[in-house]
mmCIF file of C-alpha atoms and ligand atoms in Angstrom:
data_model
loop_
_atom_site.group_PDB
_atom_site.id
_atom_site.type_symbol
_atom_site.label_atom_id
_atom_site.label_comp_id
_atom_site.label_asym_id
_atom_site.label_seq_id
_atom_site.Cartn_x
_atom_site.Cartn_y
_atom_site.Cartn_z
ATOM 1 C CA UNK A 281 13.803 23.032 0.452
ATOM 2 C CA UNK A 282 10.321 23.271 -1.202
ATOM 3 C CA UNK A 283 7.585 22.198 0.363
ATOM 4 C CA UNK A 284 4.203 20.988 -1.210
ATOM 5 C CA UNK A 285 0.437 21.841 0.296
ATOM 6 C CA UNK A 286 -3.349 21.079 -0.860
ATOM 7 C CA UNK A 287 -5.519 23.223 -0.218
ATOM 8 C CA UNK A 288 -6.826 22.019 3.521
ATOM 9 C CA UNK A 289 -3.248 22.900 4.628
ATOM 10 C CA UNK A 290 -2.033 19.295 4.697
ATOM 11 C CA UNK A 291 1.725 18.933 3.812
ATOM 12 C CA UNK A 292 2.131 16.315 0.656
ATOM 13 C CA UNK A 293 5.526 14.674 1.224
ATOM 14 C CA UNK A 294 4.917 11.114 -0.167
ATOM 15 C CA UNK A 295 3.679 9.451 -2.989
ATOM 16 C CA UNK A 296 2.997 5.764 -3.701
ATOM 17 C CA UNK A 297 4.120 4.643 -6.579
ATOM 18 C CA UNK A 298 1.710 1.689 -8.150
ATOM 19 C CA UNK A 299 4.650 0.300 -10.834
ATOM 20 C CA UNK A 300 2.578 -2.359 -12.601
ATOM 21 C CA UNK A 301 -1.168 -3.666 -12.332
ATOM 22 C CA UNK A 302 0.251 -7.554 -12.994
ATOM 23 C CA UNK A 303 0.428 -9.662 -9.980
ATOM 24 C CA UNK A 304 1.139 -13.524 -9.656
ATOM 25 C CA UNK A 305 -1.113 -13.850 -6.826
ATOM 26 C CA UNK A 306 -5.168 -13.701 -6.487
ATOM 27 C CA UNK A 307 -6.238 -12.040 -3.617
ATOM 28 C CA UNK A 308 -9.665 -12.426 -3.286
ATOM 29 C CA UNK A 309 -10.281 -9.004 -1.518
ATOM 30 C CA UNK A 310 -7.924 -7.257 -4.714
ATOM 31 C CA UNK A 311 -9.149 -9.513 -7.621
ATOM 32 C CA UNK A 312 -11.261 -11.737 -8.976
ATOM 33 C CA UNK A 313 -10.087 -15.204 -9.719
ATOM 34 C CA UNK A 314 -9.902 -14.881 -13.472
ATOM 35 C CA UNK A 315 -7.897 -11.994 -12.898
ATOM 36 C CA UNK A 316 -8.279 -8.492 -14.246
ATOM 37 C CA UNK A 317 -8.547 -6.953 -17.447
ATOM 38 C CA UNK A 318 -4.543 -5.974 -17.427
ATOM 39 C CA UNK A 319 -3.734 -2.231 -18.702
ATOM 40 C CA UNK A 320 -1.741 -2.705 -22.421
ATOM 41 C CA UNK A 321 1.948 -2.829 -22.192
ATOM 42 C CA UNK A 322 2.211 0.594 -23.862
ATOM 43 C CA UNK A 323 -0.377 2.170 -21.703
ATOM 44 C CA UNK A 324 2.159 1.432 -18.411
ATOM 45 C CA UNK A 325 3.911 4.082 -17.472
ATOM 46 C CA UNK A 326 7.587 3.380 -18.536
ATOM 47 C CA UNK A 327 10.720 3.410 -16.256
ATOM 48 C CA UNK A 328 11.874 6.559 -17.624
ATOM 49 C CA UNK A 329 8.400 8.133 -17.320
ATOM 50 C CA UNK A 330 8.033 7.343 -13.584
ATOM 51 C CA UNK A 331 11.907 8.601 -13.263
ATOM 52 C CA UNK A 332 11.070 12.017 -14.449
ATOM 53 C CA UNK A 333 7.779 12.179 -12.484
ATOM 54 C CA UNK A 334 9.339 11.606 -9.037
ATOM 55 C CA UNK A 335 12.579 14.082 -10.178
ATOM 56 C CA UNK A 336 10.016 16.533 -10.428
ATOM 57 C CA UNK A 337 7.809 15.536 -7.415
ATOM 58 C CA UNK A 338 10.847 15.529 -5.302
ATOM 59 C CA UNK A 339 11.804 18.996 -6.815
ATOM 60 C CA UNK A 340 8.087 20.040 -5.460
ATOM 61 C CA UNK A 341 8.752 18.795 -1.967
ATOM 62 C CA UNK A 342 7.635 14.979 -2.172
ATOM 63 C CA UNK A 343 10.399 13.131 0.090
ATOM 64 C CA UNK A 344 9.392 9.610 0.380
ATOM 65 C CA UNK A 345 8.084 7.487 -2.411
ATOM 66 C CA UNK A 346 6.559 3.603 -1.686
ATOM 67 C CA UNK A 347 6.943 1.153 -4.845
ATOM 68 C CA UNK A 348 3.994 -0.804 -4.948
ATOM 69 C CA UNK A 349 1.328 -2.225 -7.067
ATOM 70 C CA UNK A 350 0.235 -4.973 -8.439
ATOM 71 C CA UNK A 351 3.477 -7.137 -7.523
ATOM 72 C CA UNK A 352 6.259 -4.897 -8.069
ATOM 73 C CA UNK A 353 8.684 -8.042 -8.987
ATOM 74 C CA UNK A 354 6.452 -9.201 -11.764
ATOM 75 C CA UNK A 355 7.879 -6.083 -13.881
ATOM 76 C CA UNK A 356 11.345 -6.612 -14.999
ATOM 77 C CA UNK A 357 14.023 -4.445 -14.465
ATOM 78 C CA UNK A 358 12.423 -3.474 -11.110
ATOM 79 C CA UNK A 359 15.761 -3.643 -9.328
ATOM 80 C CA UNK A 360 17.238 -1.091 -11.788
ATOM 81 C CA UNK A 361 14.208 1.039 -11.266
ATOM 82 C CA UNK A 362 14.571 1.446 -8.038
ATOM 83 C CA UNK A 363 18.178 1.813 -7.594
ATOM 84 C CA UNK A 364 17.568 5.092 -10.201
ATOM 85 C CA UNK A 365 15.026 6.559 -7.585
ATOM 86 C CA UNK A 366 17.988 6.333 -4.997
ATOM 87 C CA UNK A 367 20.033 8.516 -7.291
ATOM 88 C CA UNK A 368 16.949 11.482 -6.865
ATOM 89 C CA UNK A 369 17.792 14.213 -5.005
ATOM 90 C CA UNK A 370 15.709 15.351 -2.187
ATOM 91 C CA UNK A 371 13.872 11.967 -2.193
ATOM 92 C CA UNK A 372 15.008 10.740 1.173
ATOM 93 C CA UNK A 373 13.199 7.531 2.015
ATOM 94 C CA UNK A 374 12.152 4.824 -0.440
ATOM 95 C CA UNK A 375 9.797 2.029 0.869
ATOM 96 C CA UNK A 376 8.228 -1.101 -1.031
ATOM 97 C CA UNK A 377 4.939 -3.214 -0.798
ATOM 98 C CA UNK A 378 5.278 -6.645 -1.375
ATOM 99 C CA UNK A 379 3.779 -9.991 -1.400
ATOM 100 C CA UNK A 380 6.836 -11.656 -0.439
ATOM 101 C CA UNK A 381 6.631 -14.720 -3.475
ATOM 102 C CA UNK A 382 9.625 -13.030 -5.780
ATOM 103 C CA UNK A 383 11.227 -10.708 -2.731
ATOM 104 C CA UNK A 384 13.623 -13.126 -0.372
ATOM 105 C CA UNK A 385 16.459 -13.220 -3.110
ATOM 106 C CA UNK A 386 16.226 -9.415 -4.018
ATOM 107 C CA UNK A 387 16.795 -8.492 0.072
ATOM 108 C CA UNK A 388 20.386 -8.133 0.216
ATOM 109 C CA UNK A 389 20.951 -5.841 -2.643
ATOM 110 C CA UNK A 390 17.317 -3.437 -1.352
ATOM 111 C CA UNK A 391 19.760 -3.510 1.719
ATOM 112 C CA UNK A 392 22.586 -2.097 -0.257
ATOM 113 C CA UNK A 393 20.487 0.513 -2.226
ATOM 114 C CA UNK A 394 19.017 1.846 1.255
ATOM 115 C CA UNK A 395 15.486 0.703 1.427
ATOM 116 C CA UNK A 396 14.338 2.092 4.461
ATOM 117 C CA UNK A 397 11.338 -0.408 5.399
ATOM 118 C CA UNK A 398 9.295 -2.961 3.539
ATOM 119 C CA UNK A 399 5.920 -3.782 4.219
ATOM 120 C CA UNK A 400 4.939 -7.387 3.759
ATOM 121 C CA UNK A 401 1.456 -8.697 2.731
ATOM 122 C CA UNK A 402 0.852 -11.902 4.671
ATOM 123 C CA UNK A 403 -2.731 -12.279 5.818
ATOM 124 C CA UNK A 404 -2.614 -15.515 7.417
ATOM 125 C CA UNK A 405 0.148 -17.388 9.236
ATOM 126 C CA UNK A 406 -1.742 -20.846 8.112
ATOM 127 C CA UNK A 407 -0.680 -22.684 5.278
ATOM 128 C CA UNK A 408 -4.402 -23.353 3.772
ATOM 129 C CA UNK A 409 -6.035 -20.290 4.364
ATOM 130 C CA UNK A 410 -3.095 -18.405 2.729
ATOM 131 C CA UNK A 411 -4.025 -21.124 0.066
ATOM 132 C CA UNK A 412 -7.837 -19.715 0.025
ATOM 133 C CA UNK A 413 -7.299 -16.327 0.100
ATOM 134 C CA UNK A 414 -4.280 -16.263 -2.716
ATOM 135 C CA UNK A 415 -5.673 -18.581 -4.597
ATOM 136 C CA UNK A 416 -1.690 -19.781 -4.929
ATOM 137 C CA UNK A 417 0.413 -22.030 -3.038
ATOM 138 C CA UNK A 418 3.403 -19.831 -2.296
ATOM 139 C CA UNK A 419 3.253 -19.693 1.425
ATOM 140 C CA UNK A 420 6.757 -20.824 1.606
ATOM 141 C CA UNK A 421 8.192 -18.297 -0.030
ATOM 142 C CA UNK A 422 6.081 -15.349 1.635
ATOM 143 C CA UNK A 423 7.915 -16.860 5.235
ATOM 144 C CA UNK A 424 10.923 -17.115 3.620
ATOM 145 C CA UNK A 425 11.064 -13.510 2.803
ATOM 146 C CA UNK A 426 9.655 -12.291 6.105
ATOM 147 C CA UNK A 427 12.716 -14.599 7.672
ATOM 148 C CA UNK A 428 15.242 -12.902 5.163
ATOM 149 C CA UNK A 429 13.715 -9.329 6.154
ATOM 150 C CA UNK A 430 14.197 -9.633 9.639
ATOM 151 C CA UNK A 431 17.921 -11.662 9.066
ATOM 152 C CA UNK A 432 19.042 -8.397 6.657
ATOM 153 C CA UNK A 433 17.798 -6.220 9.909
ATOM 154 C CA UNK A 434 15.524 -3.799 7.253
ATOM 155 C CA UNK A 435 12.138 -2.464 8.890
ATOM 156 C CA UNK A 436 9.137 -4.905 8.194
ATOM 157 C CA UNK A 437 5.661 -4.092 8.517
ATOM 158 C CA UNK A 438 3.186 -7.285 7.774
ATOM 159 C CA UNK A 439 -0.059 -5.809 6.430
ATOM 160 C CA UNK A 440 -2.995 -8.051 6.914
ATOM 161 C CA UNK A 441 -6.509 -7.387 5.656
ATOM 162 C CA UNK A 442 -9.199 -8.736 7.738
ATOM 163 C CA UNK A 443 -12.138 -10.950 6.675
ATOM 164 C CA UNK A 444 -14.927 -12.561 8.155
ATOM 165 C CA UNK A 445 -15.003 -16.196 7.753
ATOM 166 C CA UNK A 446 -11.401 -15.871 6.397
ATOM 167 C CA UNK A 447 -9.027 -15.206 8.540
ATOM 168 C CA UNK A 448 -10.254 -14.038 12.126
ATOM 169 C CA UNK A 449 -8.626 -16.756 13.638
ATOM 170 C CA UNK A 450 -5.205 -15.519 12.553
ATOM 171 C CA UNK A 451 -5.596 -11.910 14.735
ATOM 172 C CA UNK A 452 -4.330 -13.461 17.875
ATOM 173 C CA UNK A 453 -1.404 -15.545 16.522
ATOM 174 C CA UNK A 454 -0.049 -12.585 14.059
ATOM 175 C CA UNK A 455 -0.685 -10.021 17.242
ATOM 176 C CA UNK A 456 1.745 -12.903 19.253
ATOM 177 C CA UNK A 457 4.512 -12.449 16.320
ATOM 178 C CA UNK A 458 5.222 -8.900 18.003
ATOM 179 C CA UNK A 459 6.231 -11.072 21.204
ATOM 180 C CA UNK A 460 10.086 -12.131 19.987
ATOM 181 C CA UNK A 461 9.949 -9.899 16.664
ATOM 182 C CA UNK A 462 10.663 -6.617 16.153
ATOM 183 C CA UNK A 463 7.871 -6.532 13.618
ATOM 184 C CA UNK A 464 4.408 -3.961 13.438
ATOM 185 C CA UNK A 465 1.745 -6.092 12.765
ATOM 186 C CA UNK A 466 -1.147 -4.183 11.512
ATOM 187 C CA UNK A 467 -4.643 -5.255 10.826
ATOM 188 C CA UNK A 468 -6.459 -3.541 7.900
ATOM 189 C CA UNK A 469 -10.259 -2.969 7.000
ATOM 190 C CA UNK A 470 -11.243 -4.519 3.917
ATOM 191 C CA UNK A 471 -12.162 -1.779 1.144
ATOM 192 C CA UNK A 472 -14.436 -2.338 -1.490
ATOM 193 C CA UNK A 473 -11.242 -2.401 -4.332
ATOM 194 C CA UNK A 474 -11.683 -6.108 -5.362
ATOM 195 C CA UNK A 475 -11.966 -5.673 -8.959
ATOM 196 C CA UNK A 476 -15.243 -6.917 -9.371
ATOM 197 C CA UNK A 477 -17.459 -3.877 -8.071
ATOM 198 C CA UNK A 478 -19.670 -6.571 -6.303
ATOM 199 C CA UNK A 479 -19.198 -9.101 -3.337
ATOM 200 C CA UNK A 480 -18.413 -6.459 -0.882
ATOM 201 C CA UNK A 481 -20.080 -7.265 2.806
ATOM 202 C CA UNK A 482 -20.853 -4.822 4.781
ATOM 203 C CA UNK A 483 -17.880 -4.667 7.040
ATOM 204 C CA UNK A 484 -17.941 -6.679 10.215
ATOM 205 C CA UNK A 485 -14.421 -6.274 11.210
ATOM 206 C CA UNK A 486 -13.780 -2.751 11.492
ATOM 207 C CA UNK A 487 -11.607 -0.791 13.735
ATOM 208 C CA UNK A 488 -12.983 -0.872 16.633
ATOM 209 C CA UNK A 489 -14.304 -4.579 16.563
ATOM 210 C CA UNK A 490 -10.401 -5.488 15.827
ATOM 211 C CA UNK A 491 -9.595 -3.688 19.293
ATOM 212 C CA UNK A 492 -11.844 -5.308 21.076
ATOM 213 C CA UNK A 493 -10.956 -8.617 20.171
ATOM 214 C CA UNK A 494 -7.592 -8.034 20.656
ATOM 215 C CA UNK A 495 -7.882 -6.497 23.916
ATOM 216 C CA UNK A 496 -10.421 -9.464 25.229
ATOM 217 C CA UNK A 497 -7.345 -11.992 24.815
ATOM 218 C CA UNK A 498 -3.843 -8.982 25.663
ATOM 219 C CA UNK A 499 -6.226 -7.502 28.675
ATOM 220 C CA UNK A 500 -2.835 -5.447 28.963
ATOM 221 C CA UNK A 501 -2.587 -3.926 25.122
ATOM 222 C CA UNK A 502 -2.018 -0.583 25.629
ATOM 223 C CA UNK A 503 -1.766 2.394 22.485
ATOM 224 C CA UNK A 504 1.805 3.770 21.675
ATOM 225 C CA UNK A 505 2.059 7.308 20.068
ATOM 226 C CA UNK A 506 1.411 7.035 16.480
ATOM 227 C CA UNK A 507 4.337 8.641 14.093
ATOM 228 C CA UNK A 508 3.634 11.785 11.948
ATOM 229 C CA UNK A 509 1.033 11.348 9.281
ATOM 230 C CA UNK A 510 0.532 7.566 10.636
ATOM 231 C CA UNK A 511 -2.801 5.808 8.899
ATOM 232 C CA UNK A 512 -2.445 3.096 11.902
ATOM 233 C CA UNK A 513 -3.400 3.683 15.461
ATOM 234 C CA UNK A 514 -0.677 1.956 17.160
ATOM 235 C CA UNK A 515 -0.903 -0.854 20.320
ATOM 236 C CA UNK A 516 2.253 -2.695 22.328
ATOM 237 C CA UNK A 517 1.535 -5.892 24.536
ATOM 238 C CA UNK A 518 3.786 -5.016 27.468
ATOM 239 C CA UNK A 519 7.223 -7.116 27.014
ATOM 240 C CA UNK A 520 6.476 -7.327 23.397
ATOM 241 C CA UNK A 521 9.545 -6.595 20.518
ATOM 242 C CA UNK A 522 6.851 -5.279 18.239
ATOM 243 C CA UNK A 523 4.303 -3.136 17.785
ATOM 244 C CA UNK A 524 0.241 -3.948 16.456
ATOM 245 C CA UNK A 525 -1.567 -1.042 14.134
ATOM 246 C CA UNK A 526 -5.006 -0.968 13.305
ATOM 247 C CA UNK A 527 -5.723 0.575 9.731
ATOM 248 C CA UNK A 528 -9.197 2.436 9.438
ATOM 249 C CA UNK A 529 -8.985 2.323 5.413
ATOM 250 C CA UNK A 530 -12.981 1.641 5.359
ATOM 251 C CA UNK A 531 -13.864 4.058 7.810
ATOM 252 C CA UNK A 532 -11.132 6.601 7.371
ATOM 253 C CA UNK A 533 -10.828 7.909 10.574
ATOM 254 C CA UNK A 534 -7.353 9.468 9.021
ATOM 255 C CA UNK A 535 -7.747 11.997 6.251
ATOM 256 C CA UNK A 536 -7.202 14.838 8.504
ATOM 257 C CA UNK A 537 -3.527 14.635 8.300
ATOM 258 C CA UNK A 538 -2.991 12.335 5.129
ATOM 259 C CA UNK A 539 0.058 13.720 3.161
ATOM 260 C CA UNK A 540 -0.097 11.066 0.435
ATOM 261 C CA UNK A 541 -0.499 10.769 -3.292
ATOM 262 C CA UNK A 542 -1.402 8.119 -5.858
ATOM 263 C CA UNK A 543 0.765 7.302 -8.720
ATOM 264 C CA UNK A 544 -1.524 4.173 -10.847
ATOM 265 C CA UNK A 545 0.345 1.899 -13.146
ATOM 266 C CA UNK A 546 -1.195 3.637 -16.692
ATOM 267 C CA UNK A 547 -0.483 7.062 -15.058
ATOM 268 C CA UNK A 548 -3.657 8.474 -12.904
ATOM 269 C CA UNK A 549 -2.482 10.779 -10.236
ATOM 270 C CA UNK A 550 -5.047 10.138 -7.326
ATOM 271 C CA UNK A 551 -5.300 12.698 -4.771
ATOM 272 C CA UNK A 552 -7.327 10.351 -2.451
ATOM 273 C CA UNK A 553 -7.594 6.523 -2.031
ATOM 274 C CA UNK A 554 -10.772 6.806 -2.960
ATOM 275 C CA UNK A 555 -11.080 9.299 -5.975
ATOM 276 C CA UNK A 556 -11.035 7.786 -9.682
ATOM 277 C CA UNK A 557 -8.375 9.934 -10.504
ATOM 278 C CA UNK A 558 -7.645 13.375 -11.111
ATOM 279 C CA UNK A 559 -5.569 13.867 -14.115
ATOM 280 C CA UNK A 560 -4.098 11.138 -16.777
ATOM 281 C CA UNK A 561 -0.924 12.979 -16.156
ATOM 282 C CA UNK A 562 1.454 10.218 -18.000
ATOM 283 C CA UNK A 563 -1.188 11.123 -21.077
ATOM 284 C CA UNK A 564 -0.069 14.740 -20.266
ATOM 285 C CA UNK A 565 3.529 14.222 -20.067
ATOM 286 C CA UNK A 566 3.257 11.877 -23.433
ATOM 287 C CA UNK A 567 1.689 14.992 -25.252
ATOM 288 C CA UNK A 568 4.810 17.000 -24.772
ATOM 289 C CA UNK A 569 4.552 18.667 -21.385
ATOM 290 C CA UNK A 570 7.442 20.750 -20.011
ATOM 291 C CA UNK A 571 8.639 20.265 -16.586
ATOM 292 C CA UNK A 572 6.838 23.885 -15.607
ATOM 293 C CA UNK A 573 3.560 22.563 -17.367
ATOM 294 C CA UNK A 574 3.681 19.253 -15.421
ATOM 295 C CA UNK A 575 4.332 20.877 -11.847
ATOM 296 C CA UNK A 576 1.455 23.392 -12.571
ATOM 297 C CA UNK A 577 -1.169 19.671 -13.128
ATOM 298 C CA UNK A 578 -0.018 18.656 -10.195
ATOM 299 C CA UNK A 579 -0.444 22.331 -8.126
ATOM 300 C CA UNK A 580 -3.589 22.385 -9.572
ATOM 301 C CA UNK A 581 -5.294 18.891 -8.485
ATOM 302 C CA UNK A 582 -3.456 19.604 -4.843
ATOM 303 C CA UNK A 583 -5.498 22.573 -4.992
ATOM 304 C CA UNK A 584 -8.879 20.865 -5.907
ATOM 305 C CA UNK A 585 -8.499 17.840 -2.888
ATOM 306 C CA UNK A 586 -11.261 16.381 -1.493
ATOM 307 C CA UNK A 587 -11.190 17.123 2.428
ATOM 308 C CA UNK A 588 -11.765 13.490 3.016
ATOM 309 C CA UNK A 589 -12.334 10.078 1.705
ATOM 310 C CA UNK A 590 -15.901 10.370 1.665
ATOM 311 C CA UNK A 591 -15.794 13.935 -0.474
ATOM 312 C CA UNK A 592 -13.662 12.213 -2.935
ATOM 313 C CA UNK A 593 -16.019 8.687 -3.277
ATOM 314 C CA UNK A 594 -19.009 11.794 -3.744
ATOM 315 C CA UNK A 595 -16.756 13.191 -6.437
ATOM 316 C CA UNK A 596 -16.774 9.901 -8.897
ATOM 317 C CA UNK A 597 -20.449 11.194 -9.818
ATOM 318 C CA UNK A 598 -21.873 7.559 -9.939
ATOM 319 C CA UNK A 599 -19.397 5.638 -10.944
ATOM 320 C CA UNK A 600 -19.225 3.422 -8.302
ATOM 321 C CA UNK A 601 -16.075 1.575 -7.149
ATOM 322 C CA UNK A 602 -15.042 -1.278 -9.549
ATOM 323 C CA UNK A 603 -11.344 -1.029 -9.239
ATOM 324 C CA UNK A 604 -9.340 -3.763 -8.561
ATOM 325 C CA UNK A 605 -6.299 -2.363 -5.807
ATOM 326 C CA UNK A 606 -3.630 -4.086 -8.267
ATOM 327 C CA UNK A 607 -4.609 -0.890 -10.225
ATOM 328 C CA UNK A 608 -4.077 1.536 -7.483
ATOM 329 C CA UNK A 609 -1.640 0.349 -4.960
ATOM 330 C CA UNK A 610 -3.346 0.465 -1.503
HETATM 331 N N1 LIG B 867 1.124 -6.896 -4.394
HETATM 332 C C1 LIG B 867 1.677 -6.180 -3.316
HETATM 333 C C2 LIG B 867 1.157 -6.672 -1.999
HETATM 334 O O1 LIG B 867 0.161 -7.382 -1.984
HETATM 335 O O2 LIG B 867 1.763 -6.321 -0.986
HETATM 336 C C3 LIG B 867 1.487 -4.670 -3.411
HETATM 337 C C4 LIG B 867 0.158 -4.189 -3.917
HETATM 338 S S1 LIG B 867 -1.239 -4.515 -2.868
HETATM 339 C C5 LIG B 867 -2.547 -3.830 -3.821
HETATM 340 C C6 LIG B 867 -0.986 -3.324 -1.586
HETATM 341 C C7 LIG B 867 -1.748 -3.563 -0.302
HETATM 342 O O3 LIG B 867 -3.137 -3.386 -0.567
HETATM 343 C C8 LIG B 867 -1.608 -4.973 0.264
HETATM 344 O O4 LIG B 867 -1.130 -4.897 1.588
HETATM 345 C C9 LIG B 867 -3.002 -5.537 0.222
HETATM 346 O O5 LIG B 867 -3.266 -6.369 1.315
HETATM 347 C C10 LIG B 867 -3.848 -4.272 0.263
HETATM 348 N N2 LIG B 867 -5.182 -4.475 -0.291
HETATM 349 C C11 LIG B 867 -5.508 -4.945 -1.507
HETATM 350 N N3 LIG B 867 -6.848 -5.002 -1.672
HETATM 351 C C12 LIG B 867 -7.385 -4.539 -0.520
HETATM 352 C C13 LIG B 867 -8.720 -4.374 -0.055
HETATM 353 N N4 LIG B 867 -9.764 -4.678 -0.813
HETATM 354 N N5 LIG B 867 -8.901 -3.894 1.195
HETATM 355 C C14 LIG B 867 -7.841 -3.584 1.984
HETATM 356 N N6 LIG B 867 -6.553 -3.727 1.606
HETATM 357 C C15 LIG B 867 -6.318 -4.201 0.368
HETATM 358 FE FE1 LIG B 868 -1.593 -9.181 -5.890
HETATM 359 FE FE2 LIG B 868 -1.142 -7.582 -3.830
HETATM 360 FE FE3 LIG B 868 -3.572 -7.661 -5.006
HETATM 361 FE FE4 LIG B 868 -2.754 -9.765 -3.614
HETATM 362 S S1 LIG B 868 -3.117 -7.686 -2.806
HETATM 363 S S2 LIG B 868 -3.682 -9.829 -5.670
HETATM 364 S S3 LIG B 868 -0.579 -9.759 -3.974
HETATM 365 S S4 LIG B 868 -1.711 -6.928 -5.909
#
């Protein structure tokens, strides 16, 4: 079976997949509340485009993929999609970010087509400040699916970025979920990604500041080994189902043995979170590329990564981040 290095010596054997830019909700740390300036239709990758990029990925030694985006159910024929990526051989494990509103219906038939885990964005378990940092009222149906997910038995991270001001007072309760749920709950550093280039505190809540708080009210948290190429340091409160991660995305204490790459909705391959992109390589495979021509782009920007998150924020030579992470995927 092949497998796929960058030049540090880091295995690449996953890639998220970013399958649309739309999204029906607002996060305030992802957009701004008029939205985003939405890539043209015919600038999206199409399904057969992404098909052929992961047959080819997966024939390079990429065996996990993670449908994400923007709101993955917001694109139609998303279902279809992803049963087609089952069909791939040598891609082993697909996984999905959601935000829950369009999921709960769609669980039993991920079940059938083998999803292997979904991680859930949820970043408050109260009603209103869901409200405030949405900017929609679809609470409901975010619980509904995160019910459904556990009921179907499939794997369920909830992801929850944490904000000063926003939702602090949520880190105890979600950490308590793990007590009768089988669940990881894991706490994120808010990046700079929010579509607006501006508005970004300096970060209060990072890593270690999450710990802490968490281990002043579970005195008895104590850190489980973290699995192969995990971005989250992982906790257990003795007696607990579930597990709690903490997710240095800020301060990217990580990139030593990250084995990830970016697939954005208009076709960017991103070597690193925090590069602008390396090649346009849907523009590539749209001029007429052969399969050998494609896997040689890709060989070559694996052989030109940035060591680190840092290196690769040097490497957008001033242009600062304005992304919004609909456009990238997280
Ligand atoms: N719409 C889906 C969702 O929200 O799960 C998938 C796409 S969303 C961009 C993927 C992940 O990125 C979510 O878990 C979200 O919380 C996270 N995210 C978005 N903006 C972020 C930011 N500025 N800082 C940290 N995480 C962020
Ligand atoms: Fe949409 Fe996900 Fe961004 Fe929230 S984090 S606005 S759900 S893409």
């Amino acid at each position: 079976m092949a497998t796929l290095y960058d030049n540090h010596g880091r295995q690449i054997n996953y890639v998220r997949l970013a399958v649309t830019d739309r999204c029906n909700l607002r996060c305030f740390y992802c957009m701004p509340e008029e939205g985003i300036q939405y890539v043209p239709k015919k600038e999206l990758m199409s399904y057969e485009e992404m098909e052929r990029l992961m047959r080819l990925l997966a024939s390079m030694g990429i065996r996990k993929v993670r449908i994400t985006g923007g709101e993955p159910f917001v694109r139609k024929g998303m279902m279809q999609f992803i049963y087609s990526l089952s069909t791939i051989p040598g891609l082993e494990e697909i996984h999905l970010t959601t935000n829950g509103t369009l999921t709960a219906p769609l669980i039993p038939e991920l079940k059938r087509i083998g999803i292997k885990s979904v991680n859930l964005s949820l970043d408050s378990l109260n009603k209103d400040r869901f409200f405030q940092i949405t900017r929609r009222d679809e609470f409901d149906k975010v619980l509904h699916t995160f019910d459904q997910l556990l009921h179907h038995g499939i794997p369920t991270k909830i992801n929850a970025v944490v904000m000063e001001n926003k939702n602090t007072d949520d880190l105890l309760p979600m950490a308590q979920l793990t007590k009768d749920h089988p669940v990881s709950v894991r706490f994120i550093e808010e990046m700079p990604f929010n579509g607006s280039g501006s508005n970004y505190p300096t970060l209060t809540w990072n890593y270690k500041k999450i710990l802490a708080h968490l281990q002043q009210h579970f005195p008895t948290i104590h850190k489980i080994p973290d699995p192969n190429f995990s971005t989250s340091a992982n906790y257990q409160i003795p007696g607990h189902k579930g597990t709690i991660g903490i997710i240095a995305a800020y301060s990217r204490t990580f990139c030593g043995t990250c084995n990830r790459i970016r697939l954005t909705p208009q076709g960017m391959l991103k070597t690193c979170l925090y590069d602008n992109g390396v090649f346009n390589i849907k523009n590539i495979l749209r001029s007429g590329a052969t399969d050998t021509q494609l896997k040689d782009t890709f060989l070559e920007a694996l052989g030109n990564r940035a060591k680190d998150g840092y290196e690769a924020e040097q490497r957008r030579k001033g242009k600062d981040i304005q992304e919004s992470m609909a456009t990238i995927g997280g």
